[in-house]
Short mmCIF file of C-alpha atoms in Angstrom, two decimals:
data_model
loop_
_atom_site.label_atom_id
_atom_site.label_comp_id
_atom_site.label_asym_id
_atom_site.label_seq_id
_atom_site.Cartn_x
_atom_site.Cartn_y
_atom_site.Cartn_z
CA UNK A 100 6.06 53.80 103.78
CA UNK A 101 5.57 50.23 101.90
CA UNK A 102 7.15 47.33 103.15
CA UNK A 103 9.80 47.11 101.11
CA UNK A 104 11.20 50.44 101.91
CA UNK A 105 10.76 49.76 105.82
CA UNK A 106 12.37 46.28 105.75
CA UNK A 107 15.37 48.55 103.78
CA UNK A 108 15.14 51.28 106.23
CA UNK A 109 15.56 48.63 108.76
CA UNK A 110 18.38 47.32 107.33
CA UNK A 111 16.34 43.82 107.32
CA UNK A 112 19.04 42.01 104.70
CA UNK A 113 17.41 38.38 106.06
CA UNK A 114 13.74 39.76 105.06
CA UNK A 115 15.27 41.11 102.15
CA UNK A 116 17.29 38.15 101.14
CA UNK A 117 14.83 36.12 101.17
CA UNK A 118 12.04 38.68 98.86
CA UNK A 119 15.11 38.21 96.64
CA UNK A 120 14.36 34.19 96.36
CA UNK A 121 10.94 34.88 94.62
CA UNK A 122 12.29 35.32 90.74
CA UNK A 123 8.88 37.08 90.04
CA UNK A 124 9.81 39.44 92.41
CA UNK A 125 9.26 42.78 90.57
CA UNK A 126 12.68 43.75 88.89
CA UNK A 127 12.47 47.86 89.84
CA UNK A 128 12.53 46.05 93.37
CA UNK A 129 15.23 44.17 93.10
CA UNK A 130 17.04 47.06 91.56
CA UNK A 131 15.98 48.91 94.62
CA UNK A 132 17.18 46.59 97.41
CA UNK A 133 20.45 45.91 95.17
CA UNK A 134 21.55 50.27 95.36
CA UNK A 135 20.51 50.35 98.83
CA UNK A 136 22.62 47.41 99.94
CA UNK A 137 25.20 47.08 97.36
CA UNK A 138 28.41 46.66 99.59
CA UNK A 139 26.53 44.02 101.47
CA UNK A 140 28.04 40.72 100.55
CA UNK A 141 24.31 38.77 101.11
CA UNK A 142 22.29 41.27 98.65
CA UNK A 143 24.30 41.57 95.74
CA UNK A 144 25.18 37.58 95.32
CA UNK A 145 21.25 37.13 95.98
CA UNK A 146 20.22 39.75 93.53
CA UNK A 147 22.94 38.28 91.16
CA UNK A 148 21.04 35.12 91.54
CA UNK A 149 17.46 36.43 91.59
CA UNK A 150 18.91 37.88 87.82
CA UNK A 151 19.87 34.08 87.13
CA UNK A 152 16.68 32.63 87.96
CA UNK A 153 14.48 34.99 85.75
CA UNK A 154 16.53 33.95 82.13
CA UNK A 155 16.65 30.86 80.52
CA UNK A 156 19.27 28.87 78.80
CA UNK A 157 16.72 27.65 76.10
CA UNK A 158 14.52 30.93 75.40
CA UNK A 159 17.17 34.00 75.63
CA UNK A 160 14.59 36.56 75.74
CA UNK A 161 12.96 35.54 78.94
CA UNK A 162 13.11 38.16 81.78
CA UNK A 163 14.97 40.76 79.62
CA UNK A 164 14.38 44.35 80.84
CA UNK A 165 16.74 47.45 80.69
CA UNK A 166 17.07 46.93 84.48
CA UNK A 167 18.46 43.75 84.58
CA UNK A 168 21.08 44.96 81.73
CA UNK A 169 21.84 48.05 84.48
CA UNK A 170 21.70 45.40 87.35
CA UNK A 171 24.38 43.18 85.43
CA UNK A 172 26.85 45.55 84.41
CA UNK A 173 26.89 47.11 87.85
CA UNK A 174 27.58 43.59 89.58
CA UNK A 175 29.99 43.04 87.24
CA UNK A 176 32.32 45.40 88.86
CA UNK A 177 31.04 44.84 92.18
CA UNK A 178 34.02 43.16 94.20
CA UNK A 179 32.12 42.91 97.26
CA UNK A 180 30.93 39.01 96.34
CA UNK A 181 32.90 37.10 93.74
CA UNK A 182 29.74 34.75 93.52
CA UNK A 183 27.78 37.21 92.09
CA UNK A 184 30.05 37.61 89.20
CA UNK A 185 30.12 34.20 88.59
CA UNK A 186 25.48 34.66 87.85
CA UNK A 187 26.45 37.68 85.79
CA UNK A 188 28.87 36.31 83.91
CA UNK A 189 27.05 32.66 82.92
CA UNK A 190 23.70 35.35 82.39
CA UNK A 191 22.41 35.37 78.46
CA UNK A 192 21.57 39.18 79.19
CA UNK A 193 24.82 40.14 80.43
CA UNK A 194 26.29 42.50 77.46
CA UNK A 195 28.93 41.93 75.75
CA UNK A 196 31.08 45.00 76.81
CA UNK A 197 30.55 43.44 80.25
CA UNK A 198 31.46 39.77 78.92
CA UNK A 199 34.77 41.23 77.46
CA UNK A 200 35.87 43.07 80.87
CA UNK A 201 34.72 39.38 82.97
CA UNK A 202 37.15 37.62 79.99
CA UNK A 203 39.78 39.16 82.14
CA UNK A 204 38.56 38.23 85.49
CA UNK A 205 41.72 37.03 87.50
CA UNK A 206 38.90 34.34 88.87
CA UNK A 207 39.37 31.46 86.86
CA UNK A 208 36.34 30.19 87.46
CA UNK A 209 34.35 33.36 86.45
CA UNK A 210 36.54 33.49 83.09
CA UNK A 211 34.92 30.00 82.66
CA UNK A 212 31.62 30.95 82.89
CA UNK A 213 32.63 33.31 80.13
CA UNK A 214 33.50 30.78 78.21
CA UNK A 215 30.41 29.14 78.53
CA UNK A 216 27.73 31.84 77.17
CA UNK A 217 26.55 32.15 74.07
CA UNK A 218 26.76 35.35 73.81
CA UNK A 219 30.60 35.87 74.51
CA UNK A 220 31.66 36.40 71.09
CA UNK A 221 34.02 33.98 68.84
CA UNK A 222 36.98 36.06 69.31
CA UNK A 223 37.26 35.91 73.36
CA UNK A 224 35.94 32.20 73.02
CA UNK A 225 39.27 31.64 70.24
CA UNK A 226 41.19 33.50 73.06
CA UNK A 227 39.69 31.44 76.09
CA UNK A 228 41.43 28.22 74.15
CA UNK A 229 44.68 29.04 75.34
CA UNK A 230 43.47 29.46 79.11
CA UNK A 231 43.61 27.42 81.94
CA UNK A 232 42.07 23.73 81.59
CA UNK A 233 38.92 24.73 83.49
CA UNK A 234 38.56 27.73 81.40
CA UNK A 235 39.32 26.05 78.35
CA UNK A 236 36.73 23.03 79.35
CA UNK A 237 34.06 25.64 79.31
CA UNK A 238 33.97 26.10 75.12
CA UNK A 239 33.39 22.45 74.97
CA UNK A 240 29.32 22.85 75.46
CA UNK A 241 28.77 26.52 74.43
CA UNK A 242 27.44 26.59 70.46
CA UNK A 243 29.11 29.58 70.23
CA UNK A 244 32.19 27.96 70.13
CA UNK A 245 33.77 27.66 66.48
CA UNK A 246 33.66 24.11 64.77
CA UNK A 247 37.12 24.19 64.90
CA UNK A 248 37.75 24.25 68.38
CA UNK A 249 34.97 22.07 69.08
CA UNK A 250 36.26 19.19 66.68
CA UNK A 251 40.32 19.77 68.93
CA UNK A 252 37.73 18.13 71.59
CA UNK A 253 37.10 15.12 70.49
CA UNK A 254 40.44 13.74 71.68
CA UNK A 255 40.11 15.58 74.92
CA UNK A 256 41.59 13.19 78.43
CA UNK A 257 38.49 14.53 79.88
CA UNK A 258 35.44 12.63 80.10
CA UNK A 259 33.38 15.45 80.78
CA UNK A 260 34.67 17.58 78.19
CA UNK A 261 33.92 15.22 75.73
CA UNK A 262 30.23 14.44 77.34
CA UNK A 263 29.34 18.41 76.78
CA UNK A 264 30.63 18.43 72.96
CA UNK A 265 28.28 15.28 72.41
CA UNK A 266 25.23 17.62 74.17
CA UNK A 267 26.36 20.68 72.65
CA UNK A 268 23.83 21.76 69.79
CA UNK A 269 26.44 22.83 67.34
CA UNK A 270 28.47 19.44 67.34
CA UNK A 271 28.61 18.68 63.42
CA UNK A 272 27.71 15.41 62.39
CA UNK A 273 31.31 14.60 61.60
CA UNK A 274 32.46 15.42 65.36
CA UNK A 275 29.38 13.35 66.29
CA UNK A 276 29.98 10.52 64.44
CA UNK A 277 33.70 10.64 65.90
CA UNK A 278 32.38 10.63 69.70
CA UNK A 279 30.22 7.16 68.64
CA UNK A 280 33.63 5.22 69.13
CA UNK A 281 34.52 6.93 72.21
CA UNK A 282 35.98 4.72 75.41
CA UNK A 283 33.10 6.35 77.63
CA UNK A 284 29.67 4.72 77.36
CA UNK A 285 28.40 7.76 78.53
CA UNK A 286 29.82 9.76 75.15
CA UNK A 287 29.04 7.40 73.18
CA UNK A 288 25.01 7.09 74.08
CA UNK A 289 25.03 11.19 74.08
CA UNK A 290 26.58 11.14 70.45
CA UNK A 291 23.86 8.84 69.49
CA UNK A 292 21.16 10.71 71.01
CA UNK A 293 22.48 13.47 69.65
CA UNK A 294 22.84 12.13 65.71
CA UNK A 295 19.19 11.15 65.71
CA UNK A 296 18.44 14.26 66.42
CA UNK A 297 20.17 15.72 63.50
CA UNK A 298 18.24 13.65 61.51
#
């Protein structure tokens, strides 16, 4: 018997929790720990964050496997820790079957996280714009979101909102230009940034 399997038979979740830290940690293993504990509240939010830690926002492809696809559309419907929807729902892997069922998450806060990935598609992002504000708030730095939407932003009450359309990648020059004469100093240095980069 390896270790893994004798901290499991143990039911050592502490030892396990913390293997589940290491992002490296081999993924068959994590699937492992995940089916053998997966109504324990502690495993699946740490797997859903051991899933989180192995992607990247800028390079999509890093840490894609078949088991972390399996991994995320089984947490997905996991109710034992809302957490861990909230890592599988923000996750660039997470498919978009399982994207459209978390679009409907009574959690506003994992419907947000929705509305943050790229690779929701435009038509729950166009539904997302009637949401809830924090919902809503999410399109304003995904580049997934529609120029259209994105430009109903620049006259947002919220600096924040604003902040994320100036850092957001697919912010047209026009939108750009418009957040330059924004009340925020904050906006307005991000817009700039942002327009020389364009250049």
């Amino acid at each position: 018997m390896n270790n893994l399997d004798k901290l499991i038979s143990e039911n050592s979740v502490e030892e396990l929790s913390n293997l589940l830290l290491d992002k490296n940690l081999n993924i068959d293993e994590v699937e492992k720990i995940y089916y053998a504990f997966d109504d324990n509240k502690i495993i699946v939010g740490q797997v859903a964050m051991n899933l989180s830690q192995r992607t990247s926002v800028y390079n999509r492809d890093d840490g894609y496997s078949e088991t972390m696809v399996k991994l995320l559309i089984d947490i997905s419907k996991n109710r034992v820790d809302m957490g861990a929807r909230w890592a599988v729902a923000k996750n660039p892997h997470t498919p978009i079957e399982v994207l459209e069922f978390l679009s409907k998450d009574e959690v506003n806060l994992v419907r947000a996280l929705v509305a943050t990935n790229p690779s929701t598609p435009v038509k729950i992002l166009e539904k997302f714009f009637s949401d809830e504000k924090i919902v809503k708030d999410g399109l304003s730095g995904n580049p997934s979101t529609p120029i259209k939407l994105l430009k109903i932003f620049v006259s947002d009450n919220d600096k924040m909102v604003r902040l994320r359309l100036a850092e957001n990648s697919s912010s047209n020059i026009e939108i750009l230009k418009l957040l330059l004469d924004d009340e925020s100093e904050d906006v307005k240095i991000a817009a700039k940034i942002a327009l020389e980069e364009k250049k």
